[in-house]
PDB file of C-alpha atoms and ligand atoms in Angstrom:
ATOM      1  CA  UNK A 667      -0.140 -27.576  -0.031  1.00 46.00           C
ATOM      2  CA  UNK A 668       1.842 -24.118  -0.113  1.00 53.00           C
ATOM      3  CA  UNK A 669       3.052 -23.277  -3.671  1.00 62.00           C
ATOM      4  CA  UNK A 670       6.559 -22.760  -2.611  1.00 71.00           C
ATOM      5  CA  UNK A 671       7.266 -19.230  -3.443  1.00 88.00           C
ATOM      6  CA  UNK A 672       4.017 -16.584  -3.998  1.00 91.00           C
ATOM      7  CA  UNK A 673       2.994 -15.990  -7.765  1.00 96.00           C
ATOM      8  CA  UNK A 674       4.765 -12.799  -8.442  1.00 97.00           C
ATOM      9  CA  UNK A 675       4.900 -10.521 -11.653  1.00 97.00           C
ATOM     10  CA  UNK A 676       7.252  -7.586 -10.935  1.00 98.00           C
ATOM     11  CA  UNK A 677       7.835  -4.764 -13.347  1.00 98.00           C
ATOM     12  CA  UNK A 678      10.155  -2.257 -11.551  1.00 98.00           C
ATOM     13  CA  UNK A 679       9.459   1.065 -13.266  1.00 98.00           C
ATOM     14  CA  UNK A 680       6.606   0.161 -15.447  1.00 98.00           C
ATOM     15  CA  UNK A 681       5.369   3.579 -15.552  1.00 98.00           C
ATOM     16  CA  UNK A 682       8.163   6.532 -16.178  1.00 98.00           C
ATOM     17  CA  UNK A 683       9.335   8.661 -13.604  1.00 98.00           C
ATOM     18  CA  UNK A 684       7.782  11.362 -15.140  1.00 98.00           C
ATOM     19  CA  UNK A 685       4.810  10.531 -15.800  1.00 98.00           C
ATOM     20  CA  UNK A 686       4.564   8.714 -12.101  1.00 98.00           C
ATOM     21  CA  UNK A 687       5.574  11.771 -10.869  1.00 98.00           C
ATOM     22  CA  UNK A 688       2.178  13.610 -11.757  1.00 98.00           C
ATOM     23  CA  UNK A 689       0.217  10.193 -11.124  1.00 98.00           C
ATOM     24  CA  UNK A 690       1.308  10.760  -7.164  1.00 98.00           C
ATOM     25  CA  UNK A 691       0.372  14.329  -7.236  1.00 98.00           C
ATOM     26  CA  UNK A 692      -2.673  14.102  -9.018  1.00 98.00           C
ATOM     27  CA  UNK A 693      -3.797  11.222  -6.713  1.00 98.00           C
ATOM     28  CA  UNK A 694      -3.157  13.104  -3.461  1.00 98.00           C
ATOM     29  CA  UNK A 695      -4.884  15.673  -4.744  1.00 97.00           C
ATOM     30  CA  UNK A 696      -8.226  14.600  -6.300  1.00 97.00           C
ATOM     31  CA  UNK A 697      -8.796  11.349  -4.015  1.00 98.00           C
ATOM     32  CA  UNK A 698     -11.257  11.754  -0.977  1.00 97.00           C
ATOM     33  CA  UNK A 699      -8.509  10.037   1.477  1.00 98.00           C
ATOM     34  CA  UNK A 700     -10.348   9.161   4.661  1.00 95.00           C
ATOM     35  CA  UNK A 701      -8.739   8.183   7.749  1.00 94.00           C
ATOM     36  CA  UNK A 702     -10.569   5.148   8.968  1.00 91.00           C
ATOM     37  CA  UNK A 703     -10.174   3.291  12.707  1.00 89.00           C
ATOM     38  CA  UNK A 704     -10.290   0.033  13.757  1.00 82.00           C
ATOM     39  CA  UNK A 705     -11.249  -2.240  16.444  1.00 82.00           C
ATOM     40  CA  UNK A 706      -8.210  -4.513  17.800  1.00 80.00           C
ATOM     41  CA  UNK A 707      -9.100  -6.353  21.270  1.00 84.00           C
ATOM     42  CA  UNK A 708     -12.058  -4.572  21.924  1.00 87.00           C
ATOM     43  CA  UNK A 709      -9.948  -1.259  21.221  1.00 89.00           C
ATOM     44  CA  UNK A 710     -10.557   1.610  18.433  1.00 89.00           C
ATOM     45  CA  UNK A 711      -6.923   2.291  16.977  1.00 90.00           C
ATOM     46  CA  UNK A 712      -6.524   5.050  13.404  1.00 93.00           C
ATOM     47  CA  UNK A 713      -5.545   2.773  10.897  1.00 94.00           C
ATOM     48  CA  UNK A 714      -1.571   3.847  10.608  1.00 96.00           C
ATOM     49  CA  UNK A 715      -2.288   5.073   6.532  1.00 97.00           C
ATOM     50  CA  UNK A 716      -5.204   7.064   4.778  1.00 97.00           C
ATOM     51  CA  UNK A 717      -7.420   4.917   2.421  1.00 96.00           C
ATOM     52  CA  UNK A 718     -10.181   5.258  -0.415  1.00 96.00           C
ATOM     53  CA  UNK A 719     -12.599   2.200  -2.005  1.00 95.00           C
ATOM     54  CA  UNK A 720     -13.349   3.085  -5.917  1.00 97.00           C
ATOM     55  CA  UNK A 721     -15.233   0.249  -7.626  1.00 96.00           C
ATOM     56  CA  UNK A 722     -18.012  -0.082 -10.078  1.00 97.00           C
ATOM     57  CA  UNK A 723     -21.723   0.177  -9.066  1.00 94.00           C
ATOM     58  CA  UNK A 724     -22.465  -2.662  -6.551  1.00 90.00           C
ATOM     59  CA  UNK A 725     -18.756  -3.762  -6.018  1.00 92.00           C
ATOM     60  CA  UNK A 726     -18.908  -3.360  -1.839  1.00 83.00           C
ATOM     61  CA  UNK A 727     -15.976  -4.705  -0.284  1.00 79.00           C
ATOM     62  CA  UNK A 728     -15.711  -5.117   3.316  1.00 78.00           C
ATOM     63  CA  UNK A 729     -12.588  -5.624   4.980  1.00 69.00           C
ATOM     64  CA  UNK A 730     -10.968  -5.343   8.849  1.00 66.00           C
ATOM     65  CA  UNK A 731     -14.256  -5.530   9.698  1.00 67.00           C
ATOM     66  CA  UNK A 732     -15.206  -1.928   7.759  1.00 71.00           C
ATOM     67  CA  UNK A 733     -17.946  -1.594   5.259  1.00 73.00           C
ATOM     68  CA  UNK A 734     -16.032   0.601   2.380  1.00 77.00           C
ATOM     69  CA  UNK A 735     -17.911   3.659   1.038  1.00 87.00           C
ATOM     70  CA  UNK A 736     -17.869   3.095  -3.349  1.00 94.00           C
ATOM     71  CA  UNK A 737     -16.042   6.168  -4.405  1.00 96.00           C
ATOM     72  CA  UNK A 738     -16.580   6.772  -7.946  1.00 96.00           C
ATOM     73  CA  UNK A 739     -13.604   6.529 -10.391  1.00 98.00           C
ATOM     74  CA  UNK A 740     -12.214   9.929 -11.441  1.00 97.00           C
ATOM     75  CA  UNK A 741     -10.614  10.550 -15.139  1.00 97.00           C
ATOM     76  CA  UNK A 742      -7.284   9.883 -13.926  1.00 98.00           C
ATOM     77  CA  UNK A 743      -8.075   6.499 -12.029  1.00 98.00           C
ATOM     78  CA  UNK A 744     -10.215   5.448 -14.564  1.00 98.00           C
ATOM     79  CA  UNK A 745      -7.183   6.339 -17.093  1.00 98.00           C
ATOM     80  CA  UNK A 746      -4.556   4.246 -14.890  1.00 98.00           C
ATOM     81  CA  UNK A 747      -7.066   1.207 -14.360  1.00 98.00           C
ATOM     82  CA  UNK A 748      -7.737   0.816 -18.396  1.00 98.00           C
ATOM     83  CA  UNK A 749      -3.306   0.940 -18.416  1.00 98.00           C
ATOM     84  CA  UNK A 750      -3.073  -1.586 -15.736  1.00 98.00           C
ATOM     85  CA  UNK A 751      -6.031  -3.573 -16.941  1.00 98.00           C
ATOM     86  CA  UNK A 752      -3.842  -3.486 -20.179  1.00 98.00           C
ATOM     87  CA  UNK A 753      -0.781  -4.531 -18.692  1.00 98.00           C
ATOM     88  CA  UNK A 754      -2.587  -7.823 -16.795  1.00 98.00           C
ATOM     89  CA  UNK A 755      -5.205  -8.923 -19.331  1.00 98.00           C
ATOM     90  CA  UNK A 756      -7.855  -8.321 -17.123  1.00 98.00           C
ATOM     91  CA  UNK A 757     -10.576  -6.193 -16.514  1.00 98.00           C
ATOM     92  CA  UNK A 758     -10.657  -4.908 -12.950  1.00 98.00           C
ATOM     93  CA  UNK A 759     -13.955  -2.992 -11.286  1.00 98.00           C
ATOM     94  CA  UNK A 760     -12.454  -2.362  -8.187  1.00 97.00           C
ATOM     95  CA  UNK A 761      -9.547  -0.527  -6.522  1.00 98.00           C
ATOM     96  CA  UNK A 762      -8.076  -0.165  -2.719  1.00 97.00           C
ATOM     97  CA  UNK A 763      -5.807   2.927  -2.413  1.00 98.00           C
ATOM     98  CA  UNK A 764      -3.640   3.476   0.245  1.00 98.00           C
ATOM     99  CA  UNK A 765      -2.152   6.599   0.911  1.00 98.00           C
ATOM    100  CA  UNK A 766       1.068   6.015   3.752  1.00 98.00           C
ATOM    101  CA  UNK A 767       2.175   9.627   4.783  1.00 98.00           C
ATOM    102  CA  UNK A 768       5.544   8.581   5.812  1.00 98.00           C
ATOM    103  CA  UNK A 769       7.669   5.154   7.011  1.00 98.00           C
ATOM    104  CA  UNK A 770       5.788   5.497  10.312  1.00 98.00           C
ATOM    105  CA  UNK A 771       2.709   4.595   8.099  1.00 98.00           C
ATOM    106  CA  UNK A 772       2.525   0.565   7.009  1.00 98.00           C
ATOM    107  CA  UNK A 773       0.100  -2.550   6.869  1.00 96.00           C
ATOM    108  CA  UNK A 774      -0.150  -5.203   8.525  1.00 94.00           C
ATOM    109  CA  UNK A 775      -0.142  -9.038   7.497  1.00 94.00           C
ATOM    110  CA  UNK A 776      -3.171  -9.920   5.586  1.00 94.00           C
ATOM    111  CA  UNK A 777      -4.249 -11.880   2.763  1.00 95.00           C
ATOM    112  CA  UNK A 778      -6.344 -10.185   0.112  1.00 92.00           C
ATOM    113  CA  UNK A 779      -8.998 -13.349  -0.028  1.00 92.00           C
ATOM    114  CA  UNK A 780     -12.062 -11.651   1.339  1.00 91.00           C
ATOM    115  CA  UNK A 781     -15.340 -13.480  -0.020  1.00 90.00           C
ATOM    116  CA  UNK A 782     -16.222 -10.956  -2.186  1.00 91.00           C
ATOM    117  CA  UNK A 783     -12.927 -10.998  -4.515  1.00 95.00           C
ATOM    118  CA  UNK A 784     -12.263 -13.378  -7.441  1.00 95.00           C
ATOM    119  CA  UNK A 785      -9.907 -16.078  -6.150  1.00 95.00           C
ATOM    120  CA  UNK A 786      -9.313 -16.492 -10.155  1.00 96.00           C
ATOM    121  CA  UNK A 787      -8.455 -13.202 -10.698  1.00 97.00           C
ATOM    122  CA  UNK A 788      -5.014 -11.656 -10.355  1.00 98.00           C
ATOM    123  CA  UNK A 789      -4.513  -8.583  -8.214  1.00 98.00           C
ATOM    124  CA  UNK A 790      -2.620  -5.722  -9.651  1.00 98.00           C
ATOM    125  CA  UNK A 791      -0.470  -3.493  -7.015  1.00 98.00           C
ATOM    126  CA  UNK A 792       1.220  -0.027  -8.441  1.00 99.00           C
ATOM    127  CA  UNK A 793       3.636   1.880  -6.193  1.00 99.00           C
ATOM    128  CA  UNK A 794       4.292   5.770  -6.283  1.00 99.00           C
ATOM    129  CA  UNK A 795       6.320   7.593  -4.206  1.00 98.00           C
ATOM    130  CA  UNK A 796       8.888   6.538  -1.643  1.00 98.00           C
ATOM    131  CA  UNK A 797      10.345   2.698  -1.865  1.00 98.00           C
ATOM    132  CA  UNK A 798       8.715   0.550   0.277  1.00 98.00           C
ATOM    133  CA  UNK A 799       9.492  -2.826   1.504  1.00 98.00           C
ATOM    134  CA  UNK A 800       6.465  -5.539   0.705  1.00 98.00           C
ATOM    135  CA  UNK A 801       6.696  -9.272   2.678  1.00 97.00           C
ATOM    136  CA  UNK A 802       5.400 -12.392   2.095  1.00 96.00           C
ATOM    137  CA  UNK A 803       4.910 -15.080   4.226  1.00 95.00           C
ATOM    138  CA  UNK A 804       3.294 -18.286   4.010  1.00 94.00           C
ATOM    139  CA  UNK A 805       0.328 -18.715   5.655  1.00 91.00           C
ATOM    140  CA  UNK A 806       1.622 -22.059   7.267  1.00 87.00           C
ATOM    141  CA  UNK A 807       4.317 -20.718   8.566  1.00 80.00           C
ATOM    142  CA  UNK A 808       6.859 -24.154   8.644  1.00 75.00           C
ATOM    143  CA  UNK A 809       6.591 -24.453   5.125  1.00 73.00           C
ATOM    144  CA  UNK A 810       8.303 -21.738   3.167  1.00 76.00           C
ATOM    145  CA  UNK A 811      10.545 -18.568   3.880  1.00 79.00           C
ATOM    146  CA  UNK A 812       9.632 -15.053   4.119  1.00 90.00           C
ATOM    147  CA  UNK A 813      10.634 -12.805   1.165  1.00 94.00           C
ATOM    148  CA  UNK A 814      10.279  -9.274   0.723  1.00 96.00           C
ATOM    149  CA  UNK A 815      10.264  -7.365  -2.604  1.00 97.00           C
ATOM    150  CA  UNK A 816      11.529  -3.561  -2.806  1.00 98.00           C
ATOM    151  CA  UNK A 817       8.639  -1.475  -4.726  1.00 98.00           C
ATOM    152  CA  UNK A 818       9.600   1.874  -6.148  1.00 98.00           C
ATOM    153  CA  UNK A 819       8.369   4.594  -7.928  1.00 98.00           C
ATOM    154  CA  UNK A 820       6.555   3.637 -10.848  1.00 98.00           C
ATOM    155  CA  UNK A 821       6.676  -0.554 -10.290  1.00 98.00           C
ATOM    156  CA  UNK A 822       3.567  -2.411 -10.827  1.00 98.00           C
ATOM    157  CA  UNK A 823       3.389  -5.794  -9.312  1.00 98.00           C
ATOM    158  CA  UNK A 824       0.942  -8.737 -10.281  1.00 98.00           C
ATOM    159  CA  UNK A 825       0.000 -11.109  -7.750  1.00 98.00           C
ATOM    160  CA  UNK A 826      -1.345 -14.159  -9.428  1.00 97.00           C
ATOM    161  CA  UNK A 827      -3.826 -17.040  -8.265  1.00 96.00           C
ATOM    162  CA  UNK A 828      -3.048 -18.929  -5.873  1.00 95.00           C
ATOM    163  CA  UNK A 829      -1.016 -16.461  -3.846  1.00 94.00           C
ATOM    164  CA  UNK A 830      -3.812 -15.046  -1.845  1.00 94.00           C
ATOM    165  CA  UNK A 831      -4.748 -18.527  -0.545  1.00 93.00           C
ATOM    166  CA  UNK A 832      -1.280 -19.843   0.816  1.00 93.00           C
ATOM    167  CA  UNK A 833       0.427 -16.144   1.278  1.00 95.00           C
ATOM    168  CA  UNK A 834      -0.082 -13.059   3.504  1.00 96.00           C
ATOM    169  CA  UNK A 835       1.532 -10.172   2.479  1.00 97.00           C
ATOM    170  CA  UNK A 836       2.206  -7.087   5.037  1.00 97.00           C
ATOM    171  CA  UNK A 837       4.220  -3.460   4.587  1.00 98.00           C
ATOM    172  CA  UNK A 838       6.366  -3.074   8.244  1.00 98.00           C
ATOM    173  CA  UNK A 839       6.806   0.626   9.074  1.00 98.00           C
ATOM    174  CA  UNK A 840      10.545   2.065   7.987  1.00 97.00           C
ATOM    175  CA  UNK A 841      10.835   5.298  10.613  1.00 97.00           C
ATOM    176  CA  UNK A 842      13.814   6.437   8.227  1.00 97.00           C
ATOM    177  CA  UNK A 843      11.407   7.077   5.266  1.00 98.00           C
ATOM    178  CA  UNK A 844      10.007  10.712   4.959  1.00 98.00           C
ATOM    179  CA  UNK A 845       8.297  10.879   1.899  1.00 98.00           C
ATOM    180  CA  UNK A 846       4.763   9.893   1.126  1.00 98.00           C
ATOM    181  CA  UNK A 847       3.844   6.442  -0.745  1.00 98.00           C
ATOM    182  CA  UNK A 848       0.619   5.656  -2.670  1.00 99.00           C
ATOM    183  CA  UNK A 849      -0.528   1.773  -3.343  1.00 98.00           C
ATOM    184  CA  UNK A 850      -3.130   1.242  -5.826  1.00 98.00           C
ATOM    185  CA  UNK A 851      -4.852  -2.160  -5.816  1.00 98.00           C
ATOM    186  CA  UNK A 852      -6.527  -3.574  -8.381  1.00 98.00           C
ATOM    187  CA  UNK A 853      -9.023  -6.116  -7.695  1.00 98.00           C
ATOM    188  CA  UNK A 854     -12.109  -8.101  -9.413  1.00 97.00           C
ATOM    189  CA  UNK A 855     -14.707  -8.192  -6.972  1.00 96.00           C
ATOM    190  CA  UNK A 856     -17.654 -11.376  -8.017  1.00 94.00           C
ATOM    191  CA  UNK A 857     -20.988  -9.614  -8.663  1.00 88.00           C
ATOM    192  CA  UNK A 858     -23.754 -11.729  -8.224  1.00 77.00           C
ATOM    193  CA  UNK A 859     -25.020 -14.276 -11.210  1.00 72.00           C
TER     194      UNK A 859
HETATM  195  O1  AKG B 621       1.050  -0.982   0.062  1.00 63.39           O
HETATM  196  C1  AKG B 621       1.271  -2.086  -0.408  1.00 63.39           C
HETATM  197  O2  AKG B 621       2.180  -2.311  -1.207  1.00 63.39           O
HETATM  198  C2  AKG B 621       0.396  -3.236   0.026  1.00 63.39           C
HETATM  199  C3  AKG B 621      -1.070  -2.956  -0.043  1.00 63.39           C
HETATM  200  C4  AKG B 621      -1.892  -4.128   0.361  1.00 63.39           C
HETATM  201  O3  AKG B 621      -1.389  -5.071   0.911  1.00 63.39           O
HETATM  202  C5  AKG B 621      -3.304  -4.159   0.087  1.00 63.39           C
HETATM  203  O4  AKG B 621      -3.870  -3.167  -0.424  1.00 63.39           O
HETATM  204  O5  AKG B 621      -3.931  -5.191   0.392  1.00 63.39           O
END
């Protein structure tokens, strides 16, 4: 069974412009971006974006076959996780960042269902920076159509249960797009009993 359109909670522009504004350049600044390859058919490729793993003591995540490094939260993540926590009534201890220098920058399809994560648990996605197209395509591919949603500056986007299980979701490159985009996702990784 595919649910016939992915579980999405959009709020374009849930944080002001202004304030969004000094989110992006705060996060640029104090994050420890690393620039991280991976192995496609036996071959090491830069992953097209810089990325960081924050999370909570003991909240490893391990994904494209890399074993994150926990970076610990700074004020102003742990400031925008307690608003975004807020916002989706529920308490995340973990958070991907993705820093994509410019349209040549993107992601490619995936589904954020990695063992380690809460199927249960919504994850919580806020864009800053340029507008960026995200797609979604069911994972059986005859039984739905593709959609794409336009994030901007400022939008935060839930994606509820049981997206991650019939939906991959992937950013394609747009070469026309200069300016710099961050993604922050907010995740609840299961901690053992
Ligand atoms: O940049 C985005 O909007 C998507 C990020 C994403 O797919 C992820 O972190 O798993």
């Amino acid at each position: 069974m595919t649910t016939a359109t992915p579980c999405l909670r959009h709020w374009p522009g849930w944080v002001g412009a202004a304030e969004a504004d000094g989110w992006l350049e705060g996060l640029q600044r104090e994050v420890p971006w690393k620039q991280e390859s991976i192995t496609v058919y036996g071959r090491r490729h830069a992953m097209p974006r810089l990325t960081c793993w924050m999370a909570d003591p003991g909240c490893g995540y391990r994904y494209s076959g890399l074993d994150n490094a926990i970076e610990p939260w700074t004020p102003l993540t742990t400031a925008i996780r307690q608003r975004v926590g807020a916002a989706a009534a529920q308490e995340f201890n973990s958070l991907l960042l993705n820093y994509y220098r410019d349209g040549r920058d993107a992601m490619g399809w995936h589904a954020d269902d990695e063992a380690e994560l809460d199927p249960q648990a919504p994850i919580a996605s806020l864009s800053l920076g340029a507008s960026r197209s995200l797609r979604f395509r069911p994972r059986r591919r005859d039984t739905a159509p593709t959609l794409a949603v336009e994030l901007g500056h400022g939008d935060l986007l839930l994606m509820d249960p049981p997206t991650q299980q019939h939906w991959q979701h992937g950013l394609p490159r747009r070469l026309k797009v200069e300016a710099p985009r961050l993604n922050l996702t907010f995740r609840v990784v299961r901690l053992p009993e």
